């Protein structure tokens, strides 16, 4: 359906925010929120909460658990990650919308890639987290402000997390609690390069195999040594052989570490891996098979092999409810003169957690760009306005018409 008069005013009001959107993007990109840099993340959250509070939102802050020590060795000494929830009072009869975003990035704060740089043609810019997902955070705040200024009453909550890039271990419980209180979820992950909407994601898990042995000098005492690297290595080929990409299972051993010198029998070794699975059942079966492989390796007396694992991102299938919500977003995009093709990806995000908790969620409503997680991460600046308009019109329609799935 074409934009009505109110939606047209909303579109124009957001177009007028072009320079303000860019200024806010610069502010947040220039805050070094990678590498678990808590002060910068706190400042980014503070700036966002200040804007959301001005819209009448109440705020609660939760401190969640760090990742398991085996997965993140520095977790024990790290400041626990915060999760902040800003909520407007529910308007009776209105669709309750949960917006989800994260302020952390993968970029090291001390690298040379640390600020927003606009290209000479003014059409694109690069900067750490400009697409994943500081651009998404910025457009969401502006969309909610524009809705209020237009007099469009909406019921919404905004979850701001600080550990999405490290698995959402701190945010998971809060995401699930909020999912139960809302009707739809809208996450701010970047759009696909063509501006598309991801409607299906796999689940994800991590595992670590640790071998212990006995150190010995290779020349003087070789026979008394127990080689931990050799024990761990015997698990790698059979674990890799579990992968069945065409059947929805990817298994990858990506890091192996161990030993101190070539003339010392290594007493310790570790192998770290990742799985992607199309369903929770596929993931559980894969982890069980990995466990059987590890248990089946014979280690000499005095040595050992142990397995640690977690399936922390459940799969996010394209359910009928998800496709119904995606259809509403597609219609809003087309009424705005935008394209919104559907796709699926091998990546995972907080949308996985929300949907696993029972909340129909679409999760690539953020800005367009490319080079994610690299020193060339870049944004199409026109998408600040375009995706902000899309988000605002979608929330306006959900608020007016509701969502039954």
PDB file of C-alpha atoms in Angstrom, residues 57-315:
ATOM      1  CA  UNK A  57      11.883   5.236  28.463  1.00  0.00           C
ATOM      2  CA  UNK A  58      12.808   3.794  31.832  1.00  0.00           C
ATOM      3  CA  UNK A  59      16.189   2.087  32.117  1.00  0.00           C
ATOM      4  CA  UNK A  60      17.471  -0.982  33.872  1.00  0.00           C
ATOM      5  CA  UNK A  61      21.012  -2.321  33.781  1.00  0.00           C
ATOM      6  CA  UNK A  62      22.021  -5.955  34.218  1.00  0.00           C
ATOM      7  CA  UNK A  63      25.494  -7.410  34.664  1.00  0.00           C
ATOM      8  CA  UNK A  64      25.765 -10.767  32.962  1.00  0.00           C
ATOM      9  CA  UNK A  65      28.311 -13.586  33.096  1.00  0.00           C
ATOM     10  CA  UNK A  66      31.512 -13.605  31.112  1.00  0.00           C
ATOM     11  CA  UNK A  67      32.228 -16.337  28.543  1.00  0.00           C
ATOM     12  CA  UNK A  68      33.597 -19.637  29.878  1.00  0.00           C
ATOM     13  CA  UNK A  69      37.246 -19.353  30.854  1.00  0.00           C
ATOM     14  CA  UNK A  70      38.272 -22.015  28.305  1.00  0.00           C
ATOM     15  CA  UNK A  71      36.680 -19.992  25.499  1.00  0.00           C
ATOM     16  CA  UNK A  72      38.012 -16.627  26.625  1.00  0.00           C
ATOM     17  CA  UNK A  73      41.114 -17.081  28.809  1.00  0.00           C
ATOM     18  CA  UNK A  74      41.124 -13.436  29.897  1.00  0.00           C
ATOM     19  CA  UNK A  75      37.482 -13.547  31.019  1.00  0.00           C
ATOM     20  CA  UNK A  76      38.331 -14.168  34.673  1.00  0.00           C
ATOM     21  CA  UNK A  77      40.010 -10.787  35.013  1.00  0.00           C
ATOM     22  CA  UNK A  78      37.634  -8.876  32.773  1.00  0.00           C
ATOM     23  CA  UNK A  79      34.955  -6.466  33.936  1.00  0.00           C
ATOM     24  CA  UNK A  80      31.611  -8.278  33.572  1.00  0.00           C
ATOM     25  CA  UNK A  81      29.648  -7.095  30.565  1.00  0.00           C
ATOM     26  CA  UNK A  82      26.569  -4.927  31.011  1.00  0.00           C
ATOM     27  CA  UNK A  83      23.213  -5.187  29.322  1.00  0.00           C
ATOM     28  CA  UNK A  84      20.935  -2.140  29.390  1.00  0.00           C
ATOM     29  CA  UNK A  85      17.210  -2.224  28.636  1.00  0.00           C
ATOM     30  CA  UNK A  86      15.303   0.984  27.861  1.00  0.00           C
ATOM     31  CA  UNK A  87      11.520   0.547  27.821  1.00  0.00           C
ATOM     32  CA  UNK A  88       8.623   2.868  27.145  1.00  0.00           C
ATOM     33  CA  UNK A  89       5.426   2.164  29.093  1.00  0.00           C
ATOM     34  CA  UNK A  90       3.292  -0.276  27.149  1.00  0.00           C
ATOM     35  CA  UNK A  91       0.383   1.302  25.300  1.00  0.00           C
ATOM     36  CA  UNK A  92      -2.636  -0.949  25.680  1.00  0.00           C
ATOM     37  CA  UNK A  93      -3.453  -2.763  22.471  1.00  0.00           C
ATOM     38  CA  UNK A  94      -0.224  -1.758  20.713  1.00  0.00           C
ATOM     39  CA  UNK A  95       2.203  -4.285  19.277  1.00  0.00           C
ATOM     40  CA  UNK A  96       5.129  -4.532  21.685  1.00  0.00           C
ATOM     41  CA  UNK A  97       8.321  -4.109  19.651  1.00  0.00           C
ATOM     42  CA  UNK A  98      11.724  -5.201  20.950  1.00  0.00           C
ATOM     43  CA  UNK A  99      14.704  -3.487  19.276  1.00  0.00           C
ATOM     44  CA  UNK A 100      18.074  -5.131  19.844  1.00  0.00           C
ATOM     45  CA  UNK A 101      21.551  -3.743  19.243  1.00  0.00           C
ATOM     46  CA  UNK A 102      25.140  -4.066  20.448  1.00  0.00           C
ATOM     47  CA  UNK A 103      27.798  -1.418  21.032  1.00  0.00           C
ATOM     48  CA  UNK A 104      30.839  -3.723  20.994  1.00  0.00           C
ATOM     49  CA  UNK A 105      32.928  -4.275  17.869  1.00  0.00           C
ATOM     50  CA  UNK A 106      35.743  -6.635  16.873  1.00  0.00           C
ATOM     51  CA  UNK A 107      38.227  -3.825  16.189  1.00  0.00           C
ATOM     52  CA  UNK A 108      41.184  -3.368  18.523  1.00  0.00           C
ATOM     53  CA  UNK A 109      41.026   0.109  20.083  1.00  0.00           C
ATOM     54  CA  UNK A 110      44.736   0.757  19.623  1.00  0.00           C
ATOM     55  CA  UNK A 111      44.874  -0.048  15.921  1.00  0.00           C
ATOM     56  CA  UNK A 112      45.288   2.585  13.218  1.00  0.00           C
ATOM     57  CA  UNK A 113      41.674   1.983  12.166  1.00  0.00           C
ATOM     58  CA  UNK A 114      39.928   4.123  14.753  1.00  0.00           C
ATOM     59  CA  UNK A 115      37.758   6.872  13.266  1.00  0.00           C
ATOM     60  CA  UNK A 116      35.133   7.625  10.628  1.00  0.00           C
ATOM     61  CA  UNK A 117      36.652   8.690   7.314  1.00  0.00           C
ATOM     62  CA  UNK A 118      34.362   9.963   4.574  1.00  0.00           C
ATOM     63  CA  UNK A 119      35.314   9.256   0.964  1.00  0.00           C
ATOM     64  CA  UNK A 120      35.998  12.239  -1.342  1.00  0.00           C
ATOM     65  CA  UNK A 121      32.723  11.670  -3.214  1.00  0.00           C
ATOM     66  CA  UNK A 122      30.769  11.803   0.049  1.00  0.00           C
ATOM     67  CA  UNK A 123      28.903   8.587  -0.758  1.00  0.00           C
ATOM     68  CA  UNK A 124      30.702   6.169   1.510  1.00  0.00           C
ATOM     69  CA  UNK A 125      32.737   6.183   4.697  1.00  0.00           C
ATOM     70  CA  UNK A 126      34.945   3.746   6.560  1.00  0.00           C
ATOM     71  CA  UNK A 127      35.409   3.281  10.263  1.00  0.00           C
ATOM     72  CA  UNK A 128      35.459   0.605  12.979  1.00  0.00           C
ATOM     73  CA  UNK A 129      31.944  -0.674  13.554  1.00  0.00           C
ATOM     74  CA  UNK A 130      30.340   1.869  11.225  1.00  0.00           C
ATOM     75  CA  UNK A 131      28.175  -0.909   9.768  1.00  0.00           C
ATOM     76  CA  UNK A 132      28.355  -3.578  12.479  1.00  0.00           C
ATOM     77  CA  UNK A 133      26.562  -2.022  14.124  1.00  0.00           C
ATOM     78  CA  UNK A 134      26.964   1.616  15.092  1.00  0.00           C
ATOM     79  CA  UNK A 135      25.058   2.695  12.018  1.00  0.00           C
ATOM     80  CA  UNK A 136      22.189   0.467  13.132  1.00  0.00           C
ATOM     81  CA  UNK A 137      22.156   1.953  16.625  1.00  0.00           C
ATOM     82  CA  UNK A 138      22.082   5.483  15.247  1.00  0.00           C
ATOM     83  CA  UNK A 139      19.227   4.921  12.815  1.00  0.00           C
ATOM     84  CA  UNK A 140      17.147   3.177  15.492  1.00  0.00           C
ATOM     85  CA  UNK A 141      17.369   6.098  17.917  1.00  0.00           C
ATOM     86  CA  UNK A 142      16.509   8.575  15.170  1.00  0.00           C
ATOM     87  CA  UNK A 143      13.584   6.417  13.998  1.00  0.00           C
ATOM     88  CA  UNK A 144      12.119   6.308  17.512  1.00  0.00           C
ATOM     89  CA  UNK A 145      12.587  10.063  17.914  1.00  0.00           C
ATOM     90  CA  UNK A 146      10.917  10.738  14.568  1.00  0.00           C
ATOM     91  CA  UNK A 147       7.983   8.511  15.510  1.00  0.00           C
ATOM     92  CA  UNK A 148       7.418  10.433  18.714  1.00  0.00           C
ATOM     93  CA  UNK A 149       7.734  13.797  16.990  1.00  0.00           C
ATOM     94  CA  UNK A 150       5.124  12.655  14.466  1.00  0.00           C
ATOM     95  CA  UNK A 151       2.756  11.794  17.290  1.00  0.00           C
ATOM     96  CA  UNK A 152       2.792   8.074  16.517  1.00  0.00           C
ATOM     97  CA  UNK A 153       2.422   6.213  19.795  1.00  0.00           C
ATOM     98  CA  UNK A 154       4.398   3.002  19.969  1.00  0.00           C
ATOM     99  CA  UNK A 155       5.273   0.424  22.603  1.00  0.00           C
ATOM    100  CA  UNK A 156       8.937  -0.464  22.416  1.00  0.00           C
ATOM    101  CA  UNK A 157      11.964  -1.598  24.362  1.00  0.00           C
ATOM    102  CA  UNK A 158      15.577  -1.270  23.285  1.00  0.00           C
ATOM    103  CA  UNK A 159      18.180  -3.785  24.474  1.00  0.00           C
ATOM    104  CA  UNK A 160      21.744  -2.467  24.339  1.00  0.00           C
ATOM    105  CA  UNK A 161      24.319  -5.218  24.809  1.00  0.00           C
ATOM    106  CA  UNK A 162      28.092  -5.132  25.074  1.00  0.00           C
ATOM    107  CA  UNK A 163      29.108  -8.695  24.205  1.00  0.00           C
ATOM    108  CA  UNK A 164      27.422  -9.749  20.958  1.00  0.00           C
ATOM    109  CA  UNK A 165      30.753 -10.184  19.180  1.00  0.00           C
ATOM    110  CA  UNK A 166      31.924 -12.605  21.898  1.00  0.00           C
ATOM    111  CA  UNK A 167      28.799 -14.765  21.976  1.00  0.00           C
ATOM    112  CA  UNK A 168      26.200 -12.848  24.038  1.00  0.00           C
ATOM    113  CA  UNK A 169      26.937 -14.827  27.176  1.00  0.00           C
ATOM    114  CA  UNK A 170      26.143 -11.769  29.302  1.00  0.00           C
ATOM    115  CA  UNK A 171      23.111 -10.719  27.269  1.00  0.00           C
ATOM    116  CA  UNK A 172      21.433 -14.071  26.669  1.00  0.00           C
ATOM    117  CA  UNK A 173      19.283 -14.221  29.821  1.00  0.00           C
ATOM    118  CA  UNK A 174      18.121 -10.618  29.405  1.00  0.00           C
ATOM    119  CA  UNK A 175      17.334 -11.124  25.720  1.00  0.00           C
ATOM    120  CA  UNK A 176      15.206 -14.123  26.624  1.00  0.00           C
ATOM    121  CA  UNK A 177      13.407 -12.301  29.433  1.00  0.00           C
ATOM    122  CA  UNK A 178      12.572  -9.397  27.151  1.00  0.00           C
ATOM    123  CA  UNK A 179      11.515 -11.716  24.326  1.00  0.00           C
ATOM    124  CA  UNK A 180       8.751 -13.040  26.562  1.00  0.00           C
ATOM    125  CA  UNK A 181       7.423  -9.503  27.097  1.00  0.00           C
ATOM    126  CA  UNK A 182       7.205  -8.488  23.441  1.00  0.00           C
ATOM    127  CA  UNK A 183       5.393  -9.436  20.245  1.00  0.00           C
ATOM    128  CA  UNK A 184       8.112  -8.929  17.607  1.00  0.00           C
ATOM    129  CA  UNK A 185      11.873  -8.505  17.551  1.00  0.00           C
ATOM    130  CA  UNK A 186      13.825  -6.123  15.301  1.00  0.00           C
ATOM    131  CA  UNK A 187      17.613  -6.467  15.457  1.00  0.00           C
ATOM    132  CA  UNK A 188      20.002  -3.981  13.895  1.00  0.00           C
ATOM    133  CA  UNK A 189      22.585  -6.189  12.207  1.00  0.00           C
ATOM    134  CA  UNK A 190      23.800  -4.800   8.862  1.00  0.00           C
ATOM    135  CA  UNK A 191      21.765  -5.373   5.731  1.00  0.00           C
ATOM    136  CA  UNK A 192      23.211  -7.636   3.077  1.00  0.00           C
ATOM    137  CA  UNK A 193      25.295  -5.708   0.496  1.00  0.00           C
ATOM    138  CA  UNK A 194      22.301  -5.330  -1.821  1.00  0.00           C
ATOM    139  CA  UNK A 195      20.158  -4.079   1.056  1.00  0.00           C
ATOM    140  CA  UNK A 196      18.530  -7.422   1.709  1.00  0.00           C
ATOM    141  CA  UNK A 197      16.964  -8.990   4.760  1.00  0.00           C
ATOM    142  CA  UNK A 198      18.340 -12.229   6.201  1.00  0.00           C
ATOM    143  CA  UNK A 199      15.442 -14.499   7.135  1.00  0.00           C
ATOM    144  CA  UNK A 200      17.347 -17.671   8.063  1.00  0.00           C
ATOM    145  CA  UNK A 201      20.492 -18.291  10.107  1.00  0.00           C
ATOM    146  CA  UNK A 202      22.225 -21.409  11.413  1.00  0.00           C
ATOM    147  CA  UNK A 203      23.072 -22.076  15.026  1.00  0.00           C
ATOM    148  CA  UNK A 204      26.642 -21.868  16.246  1.00  0.00           C
ATOM    149  CA  UNK A 205      28.779 -23.596  18.829  1.00  0.00           C
ATOM    150  CA  UNK A 206      32.375 -23.615  20.022  1.00  0.00           C
ATOM    151  CA  UNK A 207      34.571 -26.433  21.285  1.00  0.00           C
ATOM    152  CA  UNK A 208      38.049 -26.883  22.692  1.00  0.00           C
ATOM    153  CA  UNK A 209      40.067 -30.082  23.001  1.00  0.00           C
ATOM    154  CA  UNK A 210      42.845 -29.947  25.570  1.00  0.00           C
ATOM    155  CA  UNK A 211      45.622 -32.487  25.756  1.00  0.00           C
ATOM    156  CA  UNK A 212      48.007 -32.911  28.654  1.00  0.00           C
ATOM    157  CA  UNK A 213      51.148 -35.036  28.565  1.00  0.00           C
ATOM    158  CA  UNK A 214      54.576 -35.106  30.126  1.00  0.00           C
ATOM    159  CA  UNK A 215      57.446 -32.842  29.150  1.00  0.00           C
ATOM    160  CA  UNK A 216      60.818 -34.409  28.430  1.00  0.00           C
ATOM    161  CA  UNK A 217      64.072 -33.471  26.731  1.00  0.00           C
ATOM    162  CA  UNK A 218      63.987 -34.984  23.250  1.00  0.00           C
ATOM    163  CA  UNK A 219      67.668 -36.007  23.250  1.00  0.00           C
ATOM    164  CA  UNK A 220      68.166 -37.127  26.858  1.00  0.00           C
ATOM    165  CA  UNK A 221      64.790 -38.513  27.943  1.00  0.00           C
ATOM    166  CA  UNK A 222      62.500 -38.890  24.924  1.00  0.00           C
ATOM    167  CA  UNK A 223      60.907 -42.183  25.959  1.00  0.00           C
ATOM    168  CA  UNK A 224      59.539 -40.774  29.240  1.00  0.00           C
ATOM    169  CA  UNK A 225      57.691 -37.965  27.496  1.00  0.00           C
ATOM    170  CA  UNK A 226      54.004 -37.943  26.523  1.00  0.00           C
ATOM    171  CA  UNK A 227      53.316 -35.803  23.478  1.00  0.00           C
ATOM    172  CA  UNK A 228      50.130 -33.754  24.036  1.00  0.00           C
ATOM    173  CA  UNK A 229      50.210 -32.338  20.507  1.00  0.00           C
ATOM    174  CA  UNK A 230      50.200 -35.829  19.014  1.00  0.00           C
ATOM    175  CA  UNK A 231      47.169 -36.783  21.104  1.00  0.00           C
ATOM    176  CA  UNK A 232      45.199 -33.681  20.122  1.00  0.00           C
ATOM    177  CA  UNK A 233      46.214 -34.056  16.469  1.00  0.00           C
ATOM    178  CA  UNK A 234      44.649 -37.515  16.292  1.00  0.00           C
ATOM    179  CA  UNK A 235      41.226 -35.927  16.824  1.00  0.00           C
ATOM    180  CA  UNK A 236      41.462 -33.326  14.068  1.00  0.00           C
ATOM    181  CA  UNK A 237      40.916 -35.339  10.876  1.00  0.00           C
ATOM    182  CA  UNK A 238      37.914 -37.309  12.163  1.00  0.00           C
ATOM    183  CA  UNK A 239      36.335 -34.142  13.574  1.00  0.00           C
ATOM    184  CA  UNK A 240      36.789 -32.323  10.280  1.00  0.00           C
ATOM    185  CA  UNK A 241      35.225 -35.322   8.525  1.00  0.00           C
ATOM    186  CA  UNK A 242      31.972 -34.698  10.440  1.00  0.00           C
ATOM    187  CA  UNK A 243      31.229 -31.642   8.310  1.00  0.00           C
ATOM    188  CA  UNK A 244      28.276 -32.032   5.962  1.00  0.00           C
ATOM    189  CA  UNK A 245      27.710 -28.539   4.563  1.00  0.00           C
ATOM    190  CA  UNK A 246      24.994 -29.644   2.156  1.00  0.00           C
ATOM    191  CA  UNK A 247      23.086 -31.192   5.069  1.00  0.00           C
ATOM    192  CA  UNK A 248      23.334 -28.163   7.334  1.00  0.00           C
ATOM    193  CA  UNK A 249      26.474 -28.907   9.366  1.00  0.00           C
ATOM    194  CA  UNK A 250      29.829 -27.123   9.218  1.00  0.00           C
ATOM    195  CA  UNK A 251      32.648 -28.220  11.516  1.00  0.00           C
ATOM    196  CA  UNK A 252      35.983 -26.423  11.554  1.00  0.00           C
ATOM    197  CA  UNK A 253      39.081 -26.776  13.715  1.00  0.00           C
ATOM    198  CA  UNK A 254      40.526 -23.305  13.360  1.00  0.00           C
ATOM    199  CA  UNK A 255      43.277 -22.908  15.977  1.00  0.00           C
ATOM    200  CA  UNK A 256      45.867 -25.328  17.386  1.00  0.00           C
ATOM    201  CA  UNK A 257      48.393 -24.330  20.006  1.00  0.00           C
ATOM    202  CA  UNK A 258      50.936 -26.151  22.128  1.00  0.00           C
ATOM    203  CA  UNK A 259      54.555 -26.916  22.832  1.00  0.00           C
ATOM    204  CA  UNK A 260      57.517 -24.734  23.779  1.00  0.00           C
ATOM    205  CA  UNK A 261      60.425 -25.872  21.610  1.00  0.00           C
ATOM    206  CA  UNK A 262      61.190 -28.504  18.986  1.00  0.00           C
ATOM    207  CA  UNK A 263      63.582 -30.329  21.317  1.00  0.00           C
ATOM    208  CA  UNK A 264      61.001 -30.684  24.113  1.00  0.00           C
ATOM    209  CA  UNK A 265      58.171 -33.236  24.166  1.00  0.00           C
ATOM    210  CA  UNK A 266      55.101 -30.981  24.550  1.00  0.00           C
ATOM    211  CA  UNK A 267      53.125 -31.454  27.753  1.00  0.00           C
ATOM    212  CA  UNK A 268      50.160 -29.325  26.708  1.00  0.00           C
ATOM    213  CA  UNK A 269      48.188 -28.643  23.531  1.00  0.00           C
ATOM    214  CA  UNK A 270      44.781 -27.247  22.632  1.00  0.00           C
ATOM    215  CA  UNK A 271      42.624 -27.218  19.530  1.00  0.00           C
ATOM    216  CA  UNK A 272      39.718 -24.791  19.132  1.00  0.00           C
ATOM    217  CA  UNK A 273      36.847 -25.261  16.726  1.00  0.00           C
ATOM    218  CA  UNK A 274      33.487 -23.931  15.598  1.00  0.00           C
ATOM    219  CA  UNK A 275      30.339 -25.571  14.307  1.00  0.00           C
ATOM    220  CA  UNK A 276      27.388 -24.155  12.351  1.00  0.00           C
ATOM    221  CA  UNK A 277      24.191 -26.189  12.413  1.00  0.00           C
ATOM    222  CA  UNK A 278      20.840 -25.882  10.685  1.00  0.00           C
ATOM    223  CA  UNK A 279      18.850 -27.094  13.700  1.00  0.00           C
ATOM    224  CA  UNK A 280      19.479 -27.596  17.438  1.00  0.00           C
ATOM    225  CA  UNK A 281      19.273 -31.352  16.905  1.00  0.00           C
ATOM    226  CA  UNK A 282      22.040 -31.250  14.285  1.00  0.00           C
ATOM    227  CA  UNK A 283      24.199 -29.232  16.678  1.00  0.00           C
ATOM    228  CA  UNK A 284      23.663 -31.550  19.640  1.00  0.00           C
ATOM    229  CA  UNK A 285      24.406 -34.593  17.506  1.00  0.00           C
ATOM    230  CA  UNK A 286      27.617 -33.018  16.200  1.00  0.00           C
ATOM    231  CA  UNK A 287      28.846 -32.201  19.698  1.00  0.00           C
ATOM    232  CA  UNK A 288      28.091 -35.760  20.799  1.00  0.00           C
ATOM    233  CA  UNK A 289      30.071 -37.110  17.833  1.00  0.00           C
ATOM    234  CA  UNK A 290      32.999 -34.837  18.674  1.00  0.00           C
ATOM    235  CA  UNK A 291      32.857 -36.118  22.245  1.00  0.00           C
ATOM    236  CA  UNK A 292      32.955 -39.715  21.023  1.00  0.00           C
ATOM    237  CA  UNK A 293      35.989 -38.999  18.838  1.00  0.00           C
ATOM    238  CA  UNK A 294      37.889 -37.425  21.739  1.00  0.00           C
ATOM    239  CA  UNK A 295      36.956 -40.285  24.065  1.00  0.00           C
ATOM    240  CA  UNK A 296      38.111 -42.815  21.469  1.00  0.00           C
ATOM    241  CA  UNK A 297      41.719 -41.563  21.303  1.00  0.00           C
ATOM    242  CA  UNK A 298      44.105 -43.656  23.407  1.00  0.00           C
ATOM    243  CA  UNK A 299      46.501 -41.552  25.479  1.00  0.00           C
ATOM    244  CA  UNK A 300      49.401 -43.132  27.395  1.00  0.00           C
ATOM    245  CA  UNK A 301      49.042 -43.309  31.192  1.00  0.00           C
ATOM    246  CA  UNK A 302      49.828 -39.929  32.683  1.00  0.00           C
ATOM    247  CA  UNK A 303      48.277 -37.999  29.786  1.00  0.00           C
ATOM    248  CA  UNK A 304      44.717 -36.953  29.071  1.00  0.00           C
ATOM    249  CA  UNK A 305      42.331 -35.475  26.532  1.00  0.00           C
ATOM    250  CA  UNK A 306      39.341 -33.370  27.586  1.00  0.00           C
ATOM    251  CA  UNK A 307      36.578 -31.622  25.655  1.00  0.00           C
ATOM    252  CA  UNK A 308      34.810 -28.369  26.506  1.00  0.00           C
ATOM    253  CA  UNK A 309      31.924 -27.165  24.347  1.00  0.00           C
ATOM    254  CA  UNK A 310      28.981 -24.795  24.153  1.00  0.00           C
ATOM    255  CA  UNK A 311      26.067 -24.373  21.750  1.00  0.00           C
ATOM    256  CA  UNK A 312      25.484 -20.720  22.557  1.00  0.00           C
ATOM    257  CA  UNK A 313      23.629 -19.609  19.410  1.00  0.00           C
ATOM    258  CA  UNK A 314      20.529 -21.656  18.545  1.00  0.00           C
ATOM    259  CA  UNK A 315      19.498 -21.903  14.915  1.00  0.00           C
TER     260      UNK A 315
END
